Short mmCIF file of C-alpha atoms and ligand atoms in Angstrom, two decimals:
data_model
loop_
_atom_site.label_atom_id
_atom_site.label_comp_id
_atom_site.label_asym_id
_atom_site.label_seq_id
_atom_site.Cartn_x
_atom_site.Cartn_y
_atom_site.Cartn_z
CA MET A 1 -21.11 11.56 -8.14
CA ASN A 2 -18.40 12.86 -5.91
CA ARG A 3 -16.01 9.65 -6.69
CA LYS A 4 -13.17 9.58 -4.11
CA ALA A 5 -9.49 7.91 -3.44
CA LEU A 6 -8.02 7.13 0.17
CA ILE A 7 -5.19 6.72 -0.48
CA THR A 8 -2.92 5.81 2.72
CA GLY A 9 1.20 6.47 4.19
CA PHE A 10 3.02 5.90 7.15
CA ASP A 11 5.35 7.47 10.24
CA PRO A 12 8.89 6.64 9.82
CA PHE A 13 9.47 3.45 11.88
CA GLY A 14 12.41 1.50 13.15
CA HIS A 15 15.08 3.14 12.72
CA ASP A 16 14.12 5.60 9.64
CA LYS A 17 14.50 9.17 10.55
CA ILE A 18 11.51 9.56 7.50
CA ASN A 19 9.28 7.31 5.30
CA PRO A 20 8.99 7.73 2.06
CA SER A 21 6.12 6.49 1.04
CA TRP A 22 4.02 10.00 3.30
CA GLU A 23 7.03 11.56 1.96
CA ALA A 24 5.39 10.90 -1.55
CA VAL A 25 1.74 10.41 -0.65
CA SER A 26 1.06 14.31 0.72
CA GLN A 27 3.26 15.77 -2.64
CA LEU A 28 -0.63 14.05 -4.43
CA PRO A 29 -2.89 16.75 -5.89
CA ASP A 30 -6.33 17.01 -4.43
CA ARG A 31 -7.87 15.61 -7.82
CA ILE A 32 -6.73 13.03 -10.37
CA ASP A 33 -9.13 12.47 -13.36
CA ASP A 34 -13.00 12.58 -11.77
CA LEU A 35 -11.22 11.22 -8.18
CA GLN A 36 -10.87 13.37 -4.75
CA ILE A 37 -8.15 12.35 -3.52
CA VAL A 38 -8.66 11.59 0.30
CA LYS A 39 -5.06 11.50 1.88
CA LEU A 40 -4.28 9.99 5.46
CA LYS A 41 -1.44 9.50 7.53
CA LEU A 42 -1.02 5.73 9.53
CA PRO A 43 0.85 5.10 12.65
CA THR A 44 3.26 2.17 11.70
CA VAL A 45 0.87 0.51 14.92
CA PHE A 46 -0.74 -3.06 14.79
CA ARG A 47 -4.83 -2.57 15.38
CA ASP A 48 -4.38 1.85 15.71
CA SER A 49 -3.72 2.56 12.06
CA LEU A 50 -6.92 -0.02 10.70
CA VAL A 51 -8.66 1.83 13.30
CA LEU A 52 -7.89 4.92 11.70
CA LEU A 53 -8.31 3.22 7.76
CA GLU A 54 -12.11 2.10 9.19
CA ASN A 55 -13.06 5.63 10.35
CA ALA A 56 -12.39 7.68 7.46
CA ILE A 57 -13.26 4.25 4.88
CA ASP A 58 -16.54 4.91 7.23
CA LYS A 59 -16.09 9.02 6.64
CA HIS A 60 -15.34 9.11 3.23
CA ASN A 61 -16.85 6.06 1.28
CA PRO A 62 -13.75 6.11 -1.21
CA SER A 63 -14.51 3.92 -4.32
CA ILE A 64 -10.25 2.95 -4.18
CA VAL A 65 -8.42 3.00 -1.30
CA LEU A 66 -4.60 2.80 -1.78
CA SER A 67 -1.83 2.37 0.90
CA VAL A 68 1.48 2.71 0.63
CA GLY A 69 4.15 1.22 2.16
CA VAL A 70 8.49 0.95 2.75
CA ALA A 71 9.95 -1.84 1.55
CA GLY A 72 13.96 -0.83 2.20
CA GLY A 73 15.76 -2.67 -0.33
CA ARG A 74 13.43 -3.64 -2.67
CA SER A 75 14.34 -1.74 -5.76
CA SER A 76 10.92 -1.73 -7.71
CA ILE A 77 7.67 -0.32 -7.57
CA SER A 78 6.03 -3.69 -5.84
CA LEU A 79 2.28 -4.22 -6.49
CA GLU A 80 1.01 -6.54 -3.51
CA ARG A 81 -1.41 -9.37 -4.87
CA ILE A 82 -1.72 -11.38 -1.52
CA ALA A 83 -2.65 -9.95 2.61
CA MET A 84 -2.41 -12.91 4.52
CA ASN A 85 -4.14 -13.48 7.70
CA LEU A 86 -0.66 -13.53 10.62
CA ASP A 87 0.74 -10.74 12.17
CA ASP A 88 4.56 -11.39 13.07
CA ALA A 89 6.29 -9.09 14.30
CA ARG A 90 10.50 -8.94 13.61
CA ILE A 91 10.99 -5.37 14.98
CA PRO A 92 8.30 -3.94 17.96
CA ASP A 93 5.80 -1.63 16.39
CA ASN A 94 5.62 2.45 17.55
CA SER A 95 4.06 1.66 19.20
CA GLY A 96 6.54 -1.48 20.90
CA LYS A 97 4.00 -4.35 20.63
CA SER A 98 5.27 -7.25 18.35
CA PRO A 99 2.84 -9.63 18.59
CA ILE A 100 3.59 -13.45 17.03
CA ASP A 101 1.67 -15.74 14.77
CA GLU A 102 -1.55 -13.57 15.61
CA LYS A 103 -5.07 -13.65 13.56
CA ILE A 104 -5.31 -10.28 12.05
CA ASP A 105 -9.91 -11.53 12.76
CA PRO A 106 -9.96 -14.73 14.02
CA ASN A 107 -12.79 -14.89 11.91
CA GLY A 108 -11.96 -13.97 8.97
CA PRO A 109 -10.56 -15.60 5.68
CA ASP A 110 -6.70 -16.90 5.19
CA ALA A 111 -5.43 -13.97 3.20
CA TYR A 112 -7.14 -11.60 0.53
CA PHE A 113 -5.61 -11.33 -2.89
CA SER A 114 -5.88 -7.32 -4.57
CA SER A 115 -8.40 -5.65 -6.14
CA LEU A 116 -6.37 -3.51 -7.81
CA PRO A 117 -6.06 -4.29 -11.43
CA ILE A 118 -2.23 -5.38 -10.59
CA LYS A 119 -0.94 -6.42 -13.54
CA GLY A 120 -2.21 -3.86 -15.28
CA ILE A 121 -0.86 -1.50 -12.90
CA VAL A 122 2.13 -2.65 -13.73
CA PHE A 123 2.34 -2.45 -17.53
CA GLU A 124 1.21 1.03 -17.28
CA LEU A 125 4.36 1.90 -15.12
CA LYS A 126 6.96 0.01 -17.11
CA LYS A 127 5.91 1.91 -20.63
CA ASN A 128 6.06 5.08 -18.48
CA LEU A 129 9.93 3.66 -18.25
CA ILE A 130 9.12 2.98 -13.85
CA PRO A 131 10.53 -0.46 -12.81
CA ALA A 132 7.46 -1.81 -11.11
CA SER A 133 7.11 -5.90 -10.41
CA VAL A 134 3.07 -7.82 -8.48
CA SER A 135 4.78 -8.73 -5.29
CA ASN A 136 4.11 -12.02 -3.77
CA THR A 137 3.99 -10.74 -0.01
CA ALA A 138 3.30 -7.91 2.16
CA GLY A 139 5.74 -9.42 4.48
CA THR A 140 4.13 -10.37 8.36
CA PHE A 141 4.75 -6.58 10.08
CA VAL A 142 2.01 -3.68 9.62
CA CYS A 143 1.88 -2.84 6.07
CA ASN A 144 0.79 -6.04 5.31
CA HIS A 145 -2.02 -6.37 8.89
CA VAL A 146 -3.19 -2.89 7.45
CA MET A 147 -3.66 -5.05 3.36
CA TYR A 148 -5.85 -7.65 4.89
CA GLY A 149 -7.57 -4.78 7.65
CA LEU A 150 -8.96 -3.24 4.38
CA LEU A 151 -9.23 -5.86 2.52
CA ASN A 152 -11.25 -7.07 4.95
CA THR A 153 -13.48 -3.98 5.97
CA LEU A 154 -13.89 -3.60 2.36
CA LYS A 155 -15.38 -7.47 2.44
CA LYS A 156 -16.90 -6.56 5.93
CA ASN A 157 -19.17 -3.75 3.95
CA ASN A 158 -20.34 -5.26 0.78
CA SER A 159 -18.06 -2.42 -0.79
CA SER A 160 -17.70 -2.21 -4.58
CA ALA A 161 -14.28 -0.30 -3.81
CA LYS A 162 -11.30 -1.65 -5.29
CA GLY A 163 -8.52 -1.92 -2.61
CA GLY A 164 -4.62 -2.99 -2.33
CA PHE A 165 -0.78 -2.21 -1.57
CA VAL A 166 1.91 -1.15 -2.71
CA HIS A 167 5.63 -1.27 -1.93
CA ILE A 168 8.04 1.66 -2.62
CA PRO A 169 11.62 1.23 -1.75
CA TYR A 170 13.60 3.88 0.02
CA LEU A 171 14.31 7.51 -1.26
CA PRO A 172 18.15 8.52 -2.34
CA CYS A 173 18.90 10.09 1.47
CA GLN A 174 18.31 7.00 3.58
CA VAL A 175 21.33 5.10 1.31
CA THR A 176 23.61 7.74 0.62
CA ASP A 177 26.20 5.51 3.15
CA ARG A 178 24.18 2.79 2.55
CA SER A 179 24.79 3.32 -1.57
CA GLN A 180 24.42 -1.04 -2.07
CA LEU A 181 20.70 -0.43 -1.27
CA PRO A 182 18.43 0.31 -4.19
CA SER A 183 16.84 3.92 -3.85
CA MET A 184 13.39 5.57 -5.89
CA SER A 185 13.84 9.32 -6.17
CA LEU A 186 10.57 11.48 -4.61
CA GLU A 187 9.39 12.78 -8.25
CA ILE A 188 9.24 9.58 -9.66
CA VAL A 189 7.49 7.97 -6.70
CA VAL A 190 4.76 9.98 -6.97
CA ASP A 191 4.89 10.00 -10.32
CA ALA A 192 4.44 6.41 -10.32
CA LEU A 193 1.66 6.19 -7.62
CA LYS A 194 -0.83 9.13 -10.03
CA ILE A 195 -0.37 6.74 -12.74
CA ILE A 196 -1.82 3.79 -9.79
CA ILE A 197 -5.11 5.41 -9.14
CA GLU A 198 -5.20 6.65 -12.48
CA VAL A 199 -5.54 2.70 -13.52
CA SER A 200 -7.64 1.75 -11.00
CA SER A 201 -9.66 3.69 -11.27
CA LYS A 202 -9.87 3.28 -15.98
CA LEU A 203 -9.80 -1.16 -15.53
CA ASP A 204 -12.33 -2.29 -14.40
CA ARG A 205 -11.46 -5.79 -15.40
CA ASP A 206 -7.17 -7.00 -14.80
CA ILE A 207 -5.30 -7.95 -18.05
CA VAL A 208 -3.89 -11.00 -18.48
CA LEU A 209 0.06 -10.76 -18.11
CA SER A 210 2.53 -12.73 -17.01
CA ALA A 211 4.07 -11.74 -13.34
CA GLY A 212 4.99 -14.49 -11.68
CA LYS A 213 7.78 -16.15 -9.82
CA ILE A 214 9.89 -19.41 -9.57
CA HIS A 215 10.92 -18.24 -6.50
N1 LIG B 1 6.69 -0.71 5.87
C1 LIG B 1 6.75 -1.49 7.18
C2 LIG B 1 5.73 -0.41 8.33
C3 LIG B 1 5.40 0.76 7.52
C4 LIG B 1 5.78 0.82 6.01
O1 LIG B 1 5.82 1.77 5.90
C5 LIG B 1 6.15 -2.84 6.20
O2 LIG B 1 6.66 -3.36 5.39
O3 LIG B 1 5.51 -3.84 6.93
#
């Protein structure tokens, strides 16, 4: 059987001219191990992003769905643990929408946990000398919206696919004049995404590893 992994990145938003998530996703190979890699660019737009994602899930029936977004200011590859049923925009999305305290799905649960083996992924990334961590919030903008929507869709489809979200840092070229901000090279981010896909494919049960935070 042809197993597929659907990997998404976003278009640029706010003041940024590029979005490293799509830069990295578009550089992935077309196959990793026995998986066919399907790459999809999502608009940084509430709702529209989810319509595209849902259509791609219907079309490809992937066994892994991984969405990738940039989190400017973060210093490591961060594996999101949880998505909440809430939109609260600090800036307008790329269509000008700024929902405030709106539910993503009025009938959906308050939150979903990632079904990717996030601890196993963090372990493997660090083993490969790539800074990585578990994050307990994907924010309340379009990335959280997409993570919630993707897990909600898999649940509604009764799908056994694993799904989740990863935030990546800025690229070095985005912080040349803001050098107090952390960044990570495109090469390392692409390597990290390959490792995330490999571990997600191989590991059916997550490992036990302390990755919590007090604050
Ligand atoms: N990051 C934004 C949306 C698109 C992206 O790459 C976020 O963290 O919500």
